[in-house]
Structure formats: structure tokens, C-alpha cells
Amino acid sequence: MRLVYLTLGWAAGILLAANAPNNAAAPVWAILAVLALLVVALWWRDSARRWAGLALLAFTLGGLRMALVPLTSDVAQYNHAGGLTLEGVISAEPDHRDDRLLLRLEAESVTRAGQTVATGGAVLVYAPPTTTTSYGDRIRATGVLVTPGEADTFSYADYLARGGVFSIMQDTSVEVLSGGHGSPLYAALLDLKARAYALISRSLPEPAAGLLGGILLGNESGIAPDVREAFNAAGAAHVIAISGFNMALLSGVVLGLLTRFGIRRWRAAVLGIGIIAAYTLLVGASAAVVRAAMMSSLLVIGAIIRRKTYVPASLALVALLLSLQNPTVIWDISFQLSFFATLGLALYAAPLSRRFDALLARLLPRRTARMVGDFLAEPLIVSLAAQITTLPLIVLYFGRLSPVALLVNLLIIPVQGHLLIMGLLAVLVAFAIPTVAQVLFWLDLLPLAWTLGVVRLVGRLPFADAEFHADPRLIALFYLIVLGGALMQATQPAWALHLGRFIRARAVLTSTVFAGVGLAVLIVASGLSRPDGRLHVWLLDVGHSNAVLAQTPGGAHLLVDGGRFPSRLLTAIGDRLPFNDRAIEVLVITQPDENDYAALTAVLDRYEIGVTLYSGQPNQSAAFLALQDRLAQRKVVIARAGYMLELDDGTRLEVLHPQTQPGLDDSLDDHALVARLRYGDVSFLLTGDLSREGQQVLLDAGQWPLATVMQLPKHGGLRSLDEAFLQAVQPQLIVLQSDRANRLGDPDADTLALLGATPVYRTDQGGTIHLWTDGRELWAEPRATDR
């Protein structure tokens, strides 16, 4: 188990380095590694201290490895630089979609403005769906490079960065220059996979062919959108793609079936690993599939040698080796599914199997119970064991939880093992004897039709699908408990056994102590979350939208706009409000632009709103009318220039614009609500998307927008700032909310040049901006960024 502790230290170093500042990170971690090595040398003679020192060394080396991961590529310097042409080689299997073809291009040269220069780095190319190309082709791609963006609960930029991609080229014109520049072995595997998919397509009708192609080969291009949505709604999306869940299911079913047929366990293990290896080669041996195959093979070997410590230690070794090659694999969804599905099988498959057999023995006659157990035990128990540890990940990443998911999975999971085995056997036979394989495909049509029928029937129910956004911290706590429990079960340390006996013998006393400790923690947490007598202002990082949260010295909360991503906004608010505070005293909506208010409906579901300030401009969009209906039951104030709201703690909110109530046809940006938040001698001017014309109207009306901090209007876009307005504000500090992946080119270089030497804080470079003041001095974090 010492390997587990070393891997935990290594992973902890990676996680810490990933959240540390990037400047000078590698040298710092290198120095720490040298110091840890000295500690190991000093403690080497003491066995306990030696392993503690080695875990510390693993921690520093993990941090160093993460610090060496590139944060950009050479070709990414051309993002948002206009049209250009790239030449390079396709380095991965093309991903066919209904409306486009995704190509991973290893760029070798870039041609821009008639000049060609050498470059490097991977680019994700969006080509027309009719493009004919394959792995290993040298192509010439013409288009515009952009930075990948972020959605509400998913960062596409982070996802691609884990694979070394920092640029996207959309609406691309592709010209194939030559072929055969990739690995011949990998090209042969991809060709084998394509032939297998063609055999499935010729042997089965749709949608069964598309579903089998997705489950068996990971090729989801043949799955119709309505079928995919039905699986999402029914909570069964995990079965239509190759993942750790499917691979673990395959390994468990194969081993169970071989053992039940009387084959000795060692021979069954060899055959099982052989089948997993053949399956891996058949589906193209991508990195994700190889990871899943490695972990599933470890599970097979662990079941044979019957050592409780084997699977945790082997999983630790695999995780260590994979993260050594690429430390960002820790954040990869397929790696996490593979890891925890395998861990779930190791922890829960045997106990669940014993309980299932006992249940059948009580409910059915012995012979019938044995027959039912032989048919259902392996696929059902294996699936349930894997789902225990993978369901939280599915909820976390997909943000959906179907109330009928348990029922659906109980109905379809028992046939998935047979579906996989029969489908794999049919494909392998089809290469040699197509006529025999056709019979096997027809037999496989039965579980395919059952799966499709159940999912489609349940997916049509109005209550089948519901959004469910779990706090990532709760998910992390769940897995900490699972990992801790796995370590305790494997090692069974004496202190844990004594503690367990003590708790069982003194259940009432233990419950009372735990309740007392929990109550004490809540009291302390409540005390620490009390207001500190300062005004705190956060410009939230919610993409290319406006969202400002403030906490006054007395503990009141103000929210100005909210952006368009509900989960990101709710998480940002939840991280900053006290855990027991469910009230936002003042809500300000600056204009009826969905980019700025779309997430507010989720806030209305979670928090009580005291008063809402709005300019009164009407809007006939369905989203804004729905928001107005929600606000109709609350106090809404039509606020124009001259309106002021003063709180008991001395904080004032002053409205400087619009000067009159705007009409339906008036420009949104010209009449955006502008507010100034003031406490003592420090003030914050919140301009939102106020246009240059609106800024001039504000000045012409005699308003005096002087402020310590100014929010740069319209995200600093082209011609978005009036010089006279800037001079009237005289800000000592400027804050900018922007998304580095925005397609507008914001902020504009000329706009930034107008700011002179004034410090600028940007959410696209430093994340959420936190400003706080005691009414005399002003503090800010993170630090001001280069423009």
C-alpha cells in the first residue's frame, strides 16, 4: 500500500501546482524537490520516516511535473489575428459529426499576409462534413484561429488544453496534399475500426446500427439526435460511448461468464485479458480506451490472486504512470470514469453479489434462483457496483439527473453485458464468415431493441429529465470518503479496527459527540462568515457578460446583472455568501440583454430578493418576459438618474443613468443603467454596457461620474469609451470583465491605450476580481495584469 501513499502525494502536488500562480512555478517546485530529497536522505534509516519523506518527495515532484506542462503553443499566438493558412499533418482519427468534421492538425507552418513561417502546436480544425481525409494526411487549412471558449458547466478551453490544443479554426477550407505521414500501425487499427463499423452498418438497421457502433466502437456519428437526447433524458447516456464504465462492465462480465462455464480462474483471466486486448485494438486503441483497458485488466488479475491490496495498489501505479506522461489526465473525464468504475467493482461487486444471491434464495426455489442468478448476476451486479462510484461524476459533468435513471438502468443494464459480448463476437466473426455473423447480429438486435425501446419510452415522459447541479466540493468529499474507505478496507489498520469496535459499543455516546462537534463547527463557521465592517466588491468571472456582487459592511448583499451561465453564477455567489444566508437585498438589472440577465432566473429560485432596480425599458423577448413574470411577485423599482438607495451601514447606491425611462425601440446600450456604489471616500462606477453615446448623454445631463474604480464599459470593445467620460470619472483603478475566447476581439487595443498608466484588472487574465475597502483605503486581488 505504500505505492498508494506515494501516488496520493504525487497527485496532491499536481493539484496544488495547477492552482498556484504560474510565474516562476517550476523553479520553486524544483527547489522544494531538492529539499525533500535531503529530508529523505536524513530519514532513510527510519522506515516510517523514510516513507513519509518519499511521499513528500513525490508531492514536490508532482508539483514540478505539473509546472512543466505548457500553457500555450507557438501557433496560438495567431489566435484572433485574422485569416491565415496552416499546413500540417492530421494526428488523430477524424471525428465525424452531422454538421462538421473535426480534425486534429499538428501545424508545421503558417502563411499570413503572403509570408510563410515555421510554427508548432496542435489545432482543432472544423472542416465541412463532406471533406474526405484521414489520419496521417498532410493538409492545408485556411481560416481564422480563435481561442476555445467556456460554457456554463464545461470549459472547452480546459478540455482541449489537456490534449495540448489551444486554438480552433472554424469554417475552414481544407485541401489534402498527401497521405501516409502517420504511424502505419495506428493507421491500420483505425482502418480495422472503420471496417468493423461498416460491417455493423450493413448488418443492422438504424437506429440499432448507430447504437451498437457507439457502444461497441465509440463511433457516435450514426446516433440520431433524438436518440441521443432520449438517452440523456433517461439518465443512460453513459452506455453509448466507450468509457471506463463500459470497459469495466466488459471485463467483469467476461470473467464471470468464463468462470461460470467451468474454466479455471487463471485460464479465464488470460482469456479475459486477451478479449479486452482484442477489443482495444478493434476500437482503435485511443488513449482513453487503452487507459480503461489497463485498469480493467488489473481488475481481472486482482480477482484471480484474491489480494485485497492488489487492485488499489495497481490502480495507484496506473494513475502514477499516466499522470507522469501527462499530469492533466487527472482532470480527464474518461480517466476518472475508468478509475472509479474499476475501484467500484473492486469494492462492491463481491458484497453485492453475495446479497443478490441471498435475496434470490429467499424469494425463489433453489433451481430457479440459480438460473436467474446465472443470467442476471454478472451484468447487473457489475453495473451496479460501477455506478455507485461513477454516478456522482455523471451528475457533476453533465448537470442532469433523471428521476427515472435508476429504473431505466435496472431495466437496460442487465442486457448490456450480453449486448457487448454478442456484438463483439458478431463483428469478429463477420471478418471471416459474414453469413454466420449475420445471425449473431440478429441475435444482438434483441438487446439493442430492448435498450432503445426502454430509453425512448421513458425519455418521452415529461418528468424524465431534470437539471441537477451538484457542488463540486460535495462530489470531492464523496470521493475522499470512498478512497479513504478503500484504504481502510485494504489495510485494516489496528487503530481503525479499534475505532470501529468502540463506535459500535458506544453508539449513543459516539452519535452525541459527532453531533456536538458538527454543531461546534457550524457555530464557528457562522462566526467566521459574519461581515468584517468593510465593503467587498467582486467582479465575477462569468464569461463575456456583466456580473458584480457586493457585500456591505453591515452584511447586505447587492447583485448587478448575472451573465448567462446559471451554474457559474450560483457557484460564484455560494462561494462568497455565508452558508446560512439566502437573501440578496438589492438586485440591479442594467438592461434587457439576455447575455447579462439569463442566469438570474436561477438566482430567483435560490435566494430571496429584497428589491430589484431596473431602468424600466420594455422588451418582448420570451426570456425577459419570463423574468418579469418571476419578478412580478417582488418589489421592483423603476430607477433613473437621481435615484439613491442608502443602507444603515453608510453604503450608498446612486443611479446616474438613464436620464429618462427608455422605450421599446430605444438602444439598449444607450440607456443601460449606470450605478455608483459608494462607501466613505471610495466609490465604484458600474457602467455595464453603456455605449459612447450614452456616456455623452450622461455628461451632457450634468451628472458627475467621479469614482475611485471604474468598470470599463462594453468589455473594452472597439470605440466603447468616450475620452471625456474617462476624464470625468478620473479612476484610480479600472476593472474589465471579458472572456479570452470572445469572438469580438475585446478588449480593443486602442481602447486600452486610452487608459494610460491607470492599473487595469481583468477577469480574462486573472479570474474573479475582488476589491474591498474600509472607506479610506482600497485593496484588490489578484494583481493588476499586463494589457
PDB file of C-alpha atoms in Angstrom, residues 84-241:
ATOM      1  CA  LEU A  84      -4.307  32.599 -42.393  1.00  0.00           C
ATOM      2  CA  THR A  85      -3.326  29.225 -43.809  1.00  0.00           C
ATOM      3  CA  LEU A  86      -1.852  26.334 -41.839  1.00  0.00           C
ATOM      4  CA  GLU A  87      -0.039  23.343 -43.216  1.00  0.00           C
ATOM      5  CA  GLY A  88       0.468  20.205 -41.175  1.00  0.00           C
ATOM      6  CA  VAL A  89      -0.456  16.557 -40.571  1.00  0.00           C
ATOM      7  CA  ILE A  90      -3.679  15.092 -39.160  1.00  0.00           C
ATOM      8  CA  SER A  91      -2.514  13.367 -35.975  1.00  0.00           C
ATOM      9  CA  ALA A  92      -5.717  11.674 -34.756  1.00  0.00           C
ATOM     10  CA  GLU A  93      -8.779   9.895 -36.066  1.00  0.00           C
ATOM     11  CA  PRO A  94     -11.148  12.395 -37.780  1.00  0.00           C
ATOM     12  CA  ASP A  95     -14.309  12.934 -35.749  1.00  0.00           C
ATOM     13  CA  HIS A  96     -17.383  12.913 -37.990  1.00  0.00           C
ATOM     14  CA  ARG A  97     -20.375  14.985 -36.842  1.00  0.00           C
ATOM     15  CA  ASP A  98     -23.669  15.785 -38.593  1.00  0.00           C
ATOM     16  CA  ASP A  99     -22.664  19.330 -39.438  1.00  0.00           C
ATOM     17  CA  ARG A 100     -18.847  19.265 -39.433  1.00  0.00           C
ATOM     18  CA  LEU A 101     -15.695  17.178 -39.417  1.00  0.00           C
ATOM     19  CA  LEU A 102     -13.256  17.685 -36.540  1.00  0.00           C
ATOM     20  CA  LEU A 103      -9.565  17.274 -37.356  1.00  0.00           C
ATOM     21  CA  ARG A 104      -6.600  17.468 -35.015  1.00  0.00           C
ATOM     22  CA  LEU A 105      -3.881  19.163 -37.016  1.00  0.00           C
ATOM     23  CA  GLU A 106      -0.243  19.262 -35.939  1.00  0.00           C
ATOM     24  CA  ALA A 107       0.725  22.572 -37.514  1.00  0.00           C
ATOM     25  CA  GLU A 108       4.120  22.863 -39.177  1.00  0.00           C
ATOM     26  CA  SER A 109       3.883  26.212 -40.974  1.00  0.00           C
ATOM     27  CA  VAL A 110       1.631  29.249 -41.108  1.00  0.00           C
ATOM     28  CA  THR A 111       1.098  31.582 -44.052  1.00  0.00           C
ATOM     29  CA  ARG A 112      -0.195  35.049 -43.267  1.00  0.00           C
ATOM     30  CA  ALA A 113      -0.096  38.216 -45.389  1.00  0.00           C
ATOM     31  CA  GLY A 114       1.924  36.370 -48.026  1.00  0.00           C
ATOM     32  CA  GLN A 115       4.659  35.258 -45.603  1.00  0.00           C
ATOM     33  CA  THR A 116       5.225  31.651 -44.557  1.00  0.00           C
ATOM     34  CA  VAL A 117       6.980  30.854 -41.270  1.00  0.00           C
ATOM     35  CA  ALA A 118       7.564  27.646 -39.333  1.00  0.00           C
ATOM     36  CA  THR A 119       5.335  27.011 -36.316  1.00  0.00           C
ATOM     37  CA  GLY A 120       4.273  24.213 -33.998  1.00  0.00           C
ATOM     38  CA  GLY A 121       1.369  23.076 -31.888  1.00  0.00           C
ATOM     39  CA  ALA A 122      -1.954  21.321 -32.289  1.00  0.00           C
ATOM     40  CA  VAL A 123      -5.061  22.961 -33.768  1.00  0.00           C
ATOM     41  CA  LEU A 124      -8.631  21.643 -33.808  1.00  0.00           C
ATOM     42  CA  VAL A 125      -9.930  22.232 -37.332  1.00  0.00           C
ATOM     43  CA  TYR A 126     -13.670  22.442 -38.049  1.00  0.00           C
ATOM     44  CA  ALA A 127     -13.955  21.246 -41.648  1.00  0.00           C
ATOM     45  CA  PRO A 128     -17.093  20.809 -43.793  1.00  0.00           C
ATOM     46  CA  PRO A 129     -18.763  17.409 -43.222  1.00  0.00           C
ATOM     47  CA  THR A 130     -18.191  16.452 -46.880  1.00  0.00           C
ATOM     48  CA  THR A 131     -14.401  16.717 -46.502  1.00  0.00           C
ATOM     49  CA  THR A 132     -12.627  13.476 -47.404  1.00  0.00           C
ATOM     50  CA  THR A 133      -9.484  12.989 -45.347  1.00  0.00           C
ATOM     51  CA  SER A 134      -7.978  10.538 -42.891  1.00  0.00           C
ATOM     52  CA  TYR A 135      -5.368  10.100 -40.213  1.00  0.00           C
ATOM     53  CA  GLY A 136      -1.835  10.807 -41.452  1.00  0.00           C
ATOM     54  CA  ASP A 137      -2.868  13.135 -44.304  1.00  0.00           C
ATOM     55  CA  ARG A 138      -0.887  16.308 -44.872  1.00  0.00           C
ATOM     56  CA  ILE A 139      -3.390  19.116 -45.408  1.00  0.00           C
ATOM     57  CA  ARG A 140      -3.558  22.852 -45.988  1.00  0.00           C
ATOM     58  CA  ALA A 141      -6.248  24.538 -43.860  1.00  0.00           C
ATOM     59  CA  THR A 142      -7.378  28.136 -44.397  1.00  0.00           C
ATOM     60  CA  GLY A 143      -9.472  30.089 -41.885  1.00  0.00           C
ATOM     61  CA  VAL A 144      -9.300  32.116 -38.682  1.00  0.00           C
ATOM     62  CA  LEU A 145      -7.755  30.834 -35.447  1.00  0.00           C
ATOM     63  CA  VAL A 146      -9.684  31.517 -32.235  1.00  0.00           C
ATOM     64  CA  THR A 147      -9.292  30.591 -28.582  1.00  0.00           C
ATOM     65  CA  PRO A 148     -11.626  27.813 -27.335  1.00  0.00           C
ATOM     66  CA  GLY A 149     -14.483  29.096 -25.198  1.00  0.00           C
ATOM     67  CA  GLU A 150     -16.276  28.140 -21.996  1.00  0.00           C
ATOM     68  CA  ALA A 151     -19.876  27.193 -21.290  1.00  0.00           C
ATOM     69  CA  ASP A 152     -21.841  27.206 -18.044  1.00  0.00           C
ATOM     70  CA  THR A 153     -20.620  23.972 -16.508  1.00  0.00           C
ATOM     71  CA  PHE A 154     -17.962  22.978 -19.029  1.00  0.00           C
ATOM     72  CA  SER A 155     -14.744  24.657 -20.105  1.00  0.00           C
ATOM     73  CA  TYR A 156     -13.993  23.638 -23.676  1.00  0.00           C
ATOM     74  CA  ALA A 157     -10.717  25.532 -23.404  1.00  0.00           C
ATOM     75  CA  ASP A 158      -9.564  23.432 -20.432  1.00  0.00           C
ATOM     76  CA  TYR A 159     -10.767  20.227 -22.092  1.00  0.00           C
ATOM     77  CA  LEU A 160      -8.757  20.884 -25.249  1.00  0.00           C
ATOM     78  CA  ALA A 161      -5.753  22.181 -23.300  1.00  0.00           C
ATOM     79  CA  ARG A 162      -5.428  18.793 -21.591  1.00  0.00           C
ATOM     80  CA  GLY A 163      -4.736  17.404 -25.046  1.00  0.00           C
ATOM     81  CA  GLY A 164      -2.324  20.195 -25.948  1.00  0.00           C
ATOM     82  CA  VAL A 165      -4.806  22.136 -28.130  1.00  0.00           C
ATOM     83  CA  PHE A 166      -5.042  25.899 -27.587  1.00  0.00           C
ATOM     84  CA  SER A 167      -6.510  27.002 -30.918  1.00  0.00           C
ATOM     85  CA  ILE A 168      -9.613  26.296 -33.010  1.00  0.00           C
ATOM     86  CA  MET A 169     -10.022  27.010 -36.724  1.00  0.00           C
ATOM     87  CA  GLN A 170     -13.697  27.219 -37.693  1.00  0.00           C
ATOM     88  CA  ASP A 171     -15.373  27.394 -41.130  1.00  0.00           C
ATOM     89  CA  THR A 172     -12.178  26.026 -42.633  1.00  0.00           C
ATOM     90  CA  SER A 173     -11.306  25.321 -46.232  1.00  0.00           C
ATOM     91  CA  VAL A 174      -9.252  22.098 -46.367  1.00  0.00           C
ATOM     92  CA  GLU A 175      -7.003  20.868 -49.159  1.00  0.00           C
ATOM     93  CA  VAL A 176      -5.417  17.402 -48.909  1.00  0.00           C
ATOM     94  CA  LEU A 177      -1.811  17.478 -50.099  1.00  0.00           C
ATOM     95  CA  SER A 178      -0.637  13.901 -49.489  1.00  0.00           C
ATOM     96  CA  GLY A 179      -1.174  10.894 -47.236  1.00  0.00           C
ATOM     97  CA  GLY A 180       0.681   8.283 -45.225  1.00  0.00           C
ATOM     98  CA  HIS A 181       2.506  10.578 -42.799  1.00  0.00           C
ATOM     99  CA  GLY A 182       1.259   8.941 -39.592  1.00  0.00           C
ATOM    100  CA  SER A 183       2.071   5.723 -37.757  1.00  0.00           C
ATOM    101  CA  PRO A 184       1.395   2.708 -40.013  1.00  0.00           C
ATOM    102  CA  LEU A 185       0.283   0.613 -37.028  1.00  0.00           C
ATOM    103  CA  TYR A 186      -2.198   3.212 -35.781  1.00  0.00           C
ATOM    104  CA  ALA A 187      -3.459   3.755 -39.321  1.00  0.00           C
ATOM    105  CA  ALA A 188      -4.066   0.008 -39.628  1.00  0.00           C
ATOM    106  CA  LEU A 189      -6.012  -0.032 -36.348  1.00  0.00           C
ATOM    107  CA  LEU A 190      -8.187   2.868 -37.484  1.00  0.00           C
ATOM    108  CA  ASP A 191      -8.804   1.077 -40.777  1.00  0.00           C
ATOM    109  CA  LEU A 192      -9.846  -2.038 -38.841  1.00  0.00           C
ATOM    110  CA  LYS A 193     -12.251   0.056 -36.769  1.00  0.00           C
ATOM    111  CA  ALA A 194     -13.744   1.636 -39.908  1.00  0.00           C
ATOM    112  CA  ARG A 195     -14.254  -1.807 -41.469  1.00  0.00           C
ATOM    113  CA  ALA A 196     -15.951  -3.016 -38.276  1.00  0.00           C
ATOM    114  CA  TYR A 197     -18.320  -0.036 -38.319  1.00  0.00           C
ATOM    115  CA  ALA A 198     -19.116  -0.689 -41.970  1.00  0.00           C
ATOM    116  CA  LEU A 199     -19.951  -4.318 -41.145  1.00  0.00           C
ATOM    117  CA  ILE A 200     -22.317  -3.192 -38.381  1.00  0.00           C
ATOM    118  CA  SER A 201     -23.994  -0.660 -40.681  1.00  0.00           C
ATOM    119  CA  ARG A 202     -24.575  -3.296 -43.379  1.00  0.00           C
ATOM    120  CA  SER A 203     -25.857  -5.917 -40.945  1.00  0.00           C
ATOM    121  CA  LEU A 204     -28.304  -3.947 -38.788  1.00  0.00           C
ATOM    122  CA  PRO A 205     -30.982  -1.332 -39.445  1.00  0.00           C
ATOM    123  CA  GLU A 206     -30.949   2.087 -37.827  1.00  0.00           C
ATOM    124  CA  PRO A 207     -31.134   3.148 -35.062  1.00  0.00           C
ATOM    125  CA  ALA A 208     -29.783  -0.206 -33.809  1.00  0.00           C
ATOM    126  CA  ALA A 209     -26.668   0.023 -36.011  1.00  0.00           C
ATOM    127  CA  GLY A 210     -25.805   3.507 -34.766  1.00  0.00           C
ATOM    128  CA  LEU A 211     -26.326   2.472 -31.151  1.00  0.00           C
ATOM    129  CA  LEU A 212     -24.127  -0.619 -31.459  1.00  0.00           C
ATOM    130  CA  GLY A 213     -21.473   1.457 -33.211  1.00  0.00           C
ATOM    131  CA  GLY A 214     -21.461   3.888 -30.312  1.00  0.00           C
ATOM    132  CA  ILE A 215     -21.471   1.258 -27.559  1.00  0.00           C
ATOM    133  CA  LEU A 216     -19.013  -1.145 -29.156  1.00  0.00           C
ATOM    134  CA  LEU A 217     -16.688   1.079 -31.213  1.00  0.00           C
ATOM    135  CA  GLY A 218     -17.118   4.537 -29.700  1.00  0.00           C
ATOM    136  CA  ASN A 219     -18.315   5.908 -33.058  1.00  0.00           C
ATOM    137  CA  GLU A 220     -21.360   8.003 -32.214  1.00  0.00           C
ATOM    138  CA  SER A 221     -21.745   9.577 -35.664  1.00  0.00           C
ATOM    139  CA  GLY A 222     -24.624   7.244 -36.547  1.00  0.00           C
ATOM    140  CA  ILE A 223     -26.713   8.028 -33.455  1.00  0.00           C
ATOM    141  CA  ALA A 224     -29.589  10.334 -34.382  1.00  0.00           C
ATOM    142  CA  PRO A 225     -30.061  13.489 -32.263  1.00  0.00           C
ATOM    143  CA  ASP A 226     -33.452  12.341 -30.956  1.00  0.00           C
ATOM    144  CA  VAL A 227     -31.969   9.009 -29.825  1.00  0.00           C
ATOM    145  CA  ARG A 228     -29.058  10.743 -28.130  1.00  0.00           C
ATOM    146  CA  GLU A 229     -31.421  13.128 -26.349  1.00  0.00           C
ATOM    147  CA  ALA A 230     -33.586  10.214 -25.191  1.00  0.00           C
ATOM    148  CA  PHE A 231     -30.531   8.595 -23.581  1.00  0.00           C
ATOM    149  CA  ASN A 232     -29.624  11.908 -21.937  1.00  0.00           C
ATOM    150  CA  ALA A 233     -33.141  12.418 -20.610  1.00  0.00           C
ATOM    151  CA  ALA A 234     -33.407   8.871 -19.274  1.00  0.00           C
ATOM    152  CA  GLY A 235     -30.054   9.048 -17.463  1.00  0.00           C
ATOM    153  CA  ALA A 236     -28.451   6.384 -19.644  1.00  0.00           C
ATOM    154  CA  ALA A 237     -26.004   8.459 -21.693  1.00  0.00           C
ATOM    155  CA  HIS A 238     -23.042   6.621 -20.193  1.00  0.00           C
ATOM    156  CA  VAL A 239     -23.833   3.432 -22.123  1.00  0.00           C
ATOM    157  CA  ILE A 240     -23.487   4.903 -25.640  1.00  0.00           C
ATOM    158  CA  ALA A 241     -19.786   5.674 -25.535  1.00  0.00           C
TER     159      ALA A 241
END
